[in-house]
Amino acid sequence: MAQPSSHGATQPPLLGEFDYVIVGAGSAGCLLANRLSTDPSTRVLLIEAGGRDSYPWIHIPVGYLYTMNNPRTDWCLQTTPQPGLNGRSLSYPRGKVLGGCSSI
């Protein structure tokens, strides 16, 4: 059965075995996948839950203001209420695109 992608299109299921499975295509995940894949005998799978970084504001320096707390590019996480903050919670921006937090 095909799996839906983050853009609604279906992709065929992944078959086979991999030497390494890297979850998260942020800066570290992409770098690690690149380094591991330099050996042609090594099979590397890089998985990213978010989509491509095609949102125009990602590529503009001041655009981070439009990417944080935006469900298109951010997971929109909140901390639990903190006693040291008088019970307030904080936004915890985490990138939901290829490139991860370095993209937002």
N, CA, C and O of each residue as an XYZ file, in Angstrom:
416
protein
N       0.841     -1.166      0.000
C       0.000      0.000      0.000
C       0.892      1.236      0.000
O       1.869      1.295      0.746
N       0.572      2.195     -0.807
C       1.362      3.421     -0.912
C       1.106      4.323      0.287
O       0.007      4.346      0.841
N       2.127      5.057      0.672
C       2.043      5.978      1.799
C       1.847      7.400      1.298
O       2.495      7.800      0.331
N       0.962      8.182      1.938
C       0.811      9.580      1.512
C       2.041     10.387      1.917
O       2.606     10.182      2.992
N       2.442     11.295      1.055
C       3.556     12.181      1.389
C       3.001     13.406      2.090
O       1.790     13.536      2.265
N       3.896     14.307      2.495
C       3.447     15.512      3.186
C       2.683     16.450      2.266
O       2.049     17.393      2.739
N       2.729     16.209      0.958
C       2.027     17.075      0.007
C       0.787     16.403     -0.570
O       0.206     16.903     -1.533
N       0.373     15.270      0.009
C      -0.846     14.620     -0.416
C      -0.669     13.606     -1.537
O      -1.575     12.809     -1.780
N       0.461     13.608     -2.223
C       0.702     12.632     -3.284
C       1.095     11.307     -2.638
O       1.628     11.285     -1.528
N       0.834     10.215     -3.328
C       1.221      8.926     -2.779
C       2.580      8.521     -3.316
O       2.944      8.830     -4.451
N       3.314      7.825     -2.473
C       4.626      7.323     -2.834
C       4.622      5.826     -2.606
O       3.948      5.351     -1.692
N       5.357      5.066     -3.410
C       5.405      3.622     -3.188
C       6.110      3.320     -1.866
O       6.959      4.097     -1.427
N       5.768      2.206     -1.234
C       6.431      1.868      0.025
C       7.906      1.569     -0.212
O       8.300      1.122     -1.290
N       8.708      1.822      0.806
C      10.135      1.539      0.715
C      10.357      0.068      1.000
O       9.911     -0.453      2.022
N      11.039     -0.588      0.105
C      11.351     -1.997      0.279
C      12.854     -2.152      0.352
O      13.597     -1.349     -0.213
N      13.294     -3.160      1.032
C      14.716     -3.434      1.094
C      15.268     -3.221      2.485
O      14.550     -2.929      3.441
N      16.568     -3.380      2.555
C      17.264     -3.225      3.820
C      18.209     -2.045      3.729
O      18.730     -1.728      2.660
N      18.420     -1.407      4.852
C      19.308     -0.259      4.918
C      20.304     -0.483      6.042
O      19.983     -1.077      7.071
N      21.508     -0.002      5.828
C      22.525     -0.084      6.871
C      22.278      0.966      7.947
O      22.540      0.738      9.128
N      21.775      2.110      7.523
C      21.507      3.218      8.444
C      20.167      3.846      8.093
O      19.855      4.057      6.921
N      19.380      4.142      9.122
C      18.140      4.894      8.959
C      18.292      6.155      9.809
O      18.457      6.080     11.027
N      18.236      7.300      9.158
C      18.392      8.577      9.844
C      17.042      9.274      9.832
O      16.455      9.491      8.772
N      16.557      9.619     11.005
C      15.260     10.271     11.139
C      15.493     11.761     11.377
O      16.064     12.163     12.390
N      15.041     12.559     10.430
C      15.186     14.009     10.530
C      16.207     14.538      9.547
O      17.396     14.239      9.648
N      15.735     15.330      8.592
C      16.613     15.896      7.565
C      16.951     17.346      7.885
O      16.900     18.221      7.021
N      17.299     17.578      9.154
C      17.827     18.879      9.535
C      19.298     18.939      9.162
O      19.788     18.097      8.410
N      19.989     19.916      9.678
C      21.404     20.084      9.342
C      22.217     18.840      9.678
O      22.979     18.353      8.843
N      22.062     18.325     10.887
C      22.848     17.167     11.308
C      22.454     15.907     10.546
O      23.324     15.145     10.124
N      21.154     15.678     10.363
C      20.707     14.483      9.652
C      21.181     14.453      8.213
O      21.620     13.411      7.725
N      21.097     15.584      7.527
C      21.557     15.650      6.134
C      23.066     15.458      6.045
O      23.554     14.758      5.158
N      23.801     16.075      6.957
C      25.254     15.931      6.963
C      25.648     14.483      7.216
O      26.515     13.945      6.527
N      25.021     13.856      8.196
C      25.321     12.467      8.508
C      24.993     11.551      7.335
O      25.787     10.674      6.995
N      23.837     11.744      6.717
C      23.457     10.928      5.558
C      24.455     11.108      4.418
O      24.817     10.141      3.747
N      24.897     12.337      4.203
C      25.880     12.603      3.156
C      27.187     11.876      3.436
O      27.745     11.239      2.542
N      27.672     11.961      4.646
C      28.948     11.323      4.997
C      28.849      9.804      4.898
O      29.749      9.156      4.363
N      27.766      9.237      5.409
C      27.614      7.785      5.363
C      27.462      7.274      3.937
O      27.907      6.169      3.625
N      26.843      8.059      3.075
C      26.583      7.604      1.703
C      27.803      7.724      0.795
O      27.726      7.344     -0.374
N      28.921      8.238      1.294
C      30.125      8.294      0.451
C      30.672      6.905      0.171
O      31.399      6.709     -0.803
N      30.331      5.940      1.014
C      30.719      4.545      0.778
C      29.645      3.918     -0.101
O      28.512      3.748      0.348
N      29.976      3.567     -1.351
C      28.946      3.039     -2.265
C      28.316      1.726     -1.803
O      27.248      1.356     -2.292
N      28.950      1.022     -0.879
C      28.381     -0.243     -0.412
C      27.416     -0.043      0.758
O      26.821     -1.007      1.238
N      27.258      1.182      1.214
C      26.384      1.481      2.346
C      25.053      2.025      1.848
O      25.006      2.935      1.020
N      23.963      1.443      2.373
C      22.622      1.912      2.012
C      22.092      2.768      3.160
O      21.985      2.313      4.298
N      21.764      4.019      2.832
C      21.329      4.992      3.833
C      19.924      5.474      3.483
O      19.645      5.821      2.335
N      19.049      5.491      4.477
C      17.698      6.023      4.306
C      17.566      7.249      5.197
O      17.790      7.173      6.405
N      17.203      8.377      4.598
C      16.983      9.629      5.330
C      15.490      9.937      5.287
O      14.909     10.071      4.210
N      14.875     10.049      6.456
C      13.430     10.274      6.558
C      13.172     11.663      7.132
O      13.779     12.053      8.130
N      12.270     12.405      6.497
C      11.876     13.732      6.991
C      10.360     13.818      6.984
O       9.731     13.549      5.960
N       9.763     14.190      8.110
C       8.307     14.287      8.211
C       7.767     15.529      7.521
O       6.650     15.519      7.003
N       8.544     16.588      7.512
C       8.096     17.832      6.885
C       8.296     17.799      5.379
O       8.832     16.836      4.830
N       7.867     18.843      4.733
C       7.974     18.922      3.281
C       9.199     19.695      2.821
O      10.105     19.978      3.606
N       9.211     20.028      1.548
C      10.292     20.826      0.976
C      10.247     22.234      1.554
O       9.219     22.682      2.061
N      11.367     22.912      1.468
C      11.427     24.285      1.986
C      11.053     25.282      0.896
O      11.797     26.224      0.620
N       9.910     25.071      0.287
C       9.478     25.902     -0.841
C       8.729     27.168     -0.410
O       8.391     27.995     -1.257
N       8.471     27.332      0.866
C       7.787     28.530      1.361
C       8.721     29.726      1.169
O       9.833     29.707      1.695
N       8.312     30.757      0.440
C       9.226     31.863      0.102
C       9.880     32.532      1.307
O      11.030     32.961      1.212
N       9.185     32.632      2.430
C       9.740     33.332      3.583
C      10.933     32.617      4.192
O      11.705     33.237      4.924
N      11.108     31.339      3.916
C      12.271     30.608      4.429
C      13.559     31.169      3.841
O      14.603     31.143      4.492
N      13.492     31.666      2.634
C      14.693     32.083      1.905
C      14.987     33.575      2.009
O      15.876     34.079      1.323
N      14.256     34.279      2.852
C      14.459     35.717      3.050
C      14.916     35.907      4.499
O      14.257     35.407      5.411
N      16.029     36.617      4.739
C      16.556     36.717      6.106
C      15.537     37.117      7.168
O      15.529     36.523      8.246
N      14.691     38.085      6.910
C      13.715     38.493      7.920
C      12.475     37.586      7.903
O      11.551     37.790      8.691
N      12.452     36.605      7.025
C      11.298     35.727      6.880
C      11.033     34.822      8.059
O       9.945     34.258      8.175
N      12.030     34.670      8.953
C      11.797     33.809     10.111
C      10.581     34.266     10.916
O       9.946     33.462     11.597
N      10.262     35.553     10.837
C       9.084     36.051     11.548
C       7.796     35.407     11.037
O       6.812     35.319     11.771
N       7.800     34.960      9.787
C       6.615     34.350      9.178
C       6.660     32.826      9.192
O       5.698     32.170      8.792
N       7.778     32.260      9.653
C       7.887     30.805      9.672
C       7.628     30.217     11.051
O       7.173     29.079     11.164
N       7.914     30.979     12.097
C       7.681     30.479     13.454
C       6.200     30.575     13.794
O       5.527     31.547     13.453
N       5.713     29.546     14.471
C       4.293     29.415     14.821
C       3.404     29.382     13.587
O       2.236     29.767     13.643
N       3.952     28.929     12.494
C       3.220     28.756     11.245
C       3.175     27.254     10.976
O       4.226     26.659     10.737
N       2.009     26.617     11.003
C       1.942     25.164     10.842
C       2.502     24.657      9.517
O       2.744     23.459      9.363
N       2.708     25.548      8.571
C       3.302     25.127      7.299
C       4.791     24.791      7.461
O       5.312     23.927      6.756
N       5.470     25.468      8.384
C       6.914     25.310      8.523
C       7.369     24.946      9.933
O       8.542     24.634     10.137
N       6.475     24.980     10.896
C       6.835     24.801     12.302
C       5.897     23.772     12.924
O       4.715     23.720     12.582
N       6.418     22.959     13.831
C       5.578     21.985     14.525
C       4.685     22.664     15.566
O       3.795     22.018     16.119
N       4.904     23.946     15.843
C       4.079     24.746     16.767
C       3.989     24.121     18.162
O       2.904     24.011     18.733
N       5.123     23.719     18.695
C       5.165     23.120     20.024
C       5.130     24.196     21.098
O       5.605     25.313     20.894
N       4.566     23.846     22.235
C       4.518     24.724     23.398
C       5.111     23.961     24.579
O       4.906     22.753     24.699
N       5.835     24.643     25.440
C       6.314     24.009     26.659
C       5.149     23.845     27.626
O       4.096     24.462     27.461
N       5.349     23.017     28.621
C       4.358     22.936     29.688
C       4.471     24.209     30.524
O       5.531     24.834     30.547
N       3.408     24.600     31.203
C       3.495     25.799     32.046
C       4.644     25.669     33.055
O       4.811     24.633     33.698
N       5.419     26.733     33.175
C       6.605     26.721     34.027
C       6.391     27.570     35.276
O       5.993     28.731     35.176
N       6.653     26.997     36.452
C       6.502     27.779     37.684
C       7.396     29.024     37.687
O       6.982     30.075     38.178
N       8.598     28.922     37.155
C       9.511     30.058     37.121
C       9.072     31.167     36.182
O       9.640     32.259     36.195
N       8.060     30.890     35.367
C       7.504     31.892     34.451
C       6.085     32.263     34.863
O       5.277     32.676     34.031
N       5.788     32.114     36.148
C       4.447     32.401     36.672
C       3.368     31.591     35.968
O       2.274     32.093     35.707
N       3.684     30.324     35.661
C       2.711     29.436     35.051
C       2.539     29.587     33.551
O       1.696     28.915     32.956
N       3.323     30.458     32.930
C       3.205     30.642     31.471
C       3.928     29.518     30.737
O       4.824     28.875     31.284
N       3.528     29.297     29.501
C       4.241     28.370     28.626
C       4.848     29.177     27.483
O       4.394     30.280     27.178
N       5.867     28.619     26.862
C       6.573     29.302     25.785
C       6.433     28.549     24.477
O       6.277     27.328     24.466
N       6.489     29.269     23.391
C       6.566     28.639     22.074
C       7.936     27.991     21.951
O       8.929     28.523     22.447
N       7.984     26.851     21.295
C       9.242     26.131     21.093
C       9.342     25.797     19.609
O       9.038     24.673     19.209
N       9.766     26.762     18.782
C       9.798     26.549     17.331
C      10.711     25.389     16.939
O      11.859     25.318     17.377
N      10.194     24.487     16.116
C      10.940     23.348     15.583
C      10.586     23.241     14.111
O       9.407     23.187     13.759
N      11.580     23.211     13.258
C      11.359     23.214     11.818
C      10.653     21.973     11.303
O      11.034     20.851     11.637
N       9.641     22.169     10.502
C       8.863     21.079      9.905
C       9.073     21.092      8.392
O       8.119     20.969      7.623
N      10.319     21.241      7.977
C      10.673     21.275      6.557
C      12.043     20.626      6.390
O      12.761     20.395      7.363
N      12.385     20.343      5.159
C      13.727     19.865      4.858
C      14.710     20.935      5.307
O      14.610     22.086      4.885
N      15.637     20.571      6.143
C      16.561     21.538      6.724
C      16.289     21.762      8.193
O      17.128     22.314      8.905
N      15.118     21.338      8.659
C      14.779     21.436     10.068
C      14.797     22.854     10.600
O      14.397     23.794      9.913
N      15.264     22.999     11.827
C      15.253     24.302     12.501
C      16.159     25.313     11.821
O      15.931     26.517     11.937
N      17.177     24.854     11.119
C      18.049     25.816     10.434
C      17.326     26.495      9.277
O      17.794     27.515      8.773
N      16.207     25.952      8.857
C      15.431     26.582      7.783
C      14.484     27.656      8.291
O      14.090     28.545      7.537
N      14.121     27.580      9.550
C      13.198     28.596     10.068
C      13.915     29.532     11.009
O      13.303     30.455     11.546
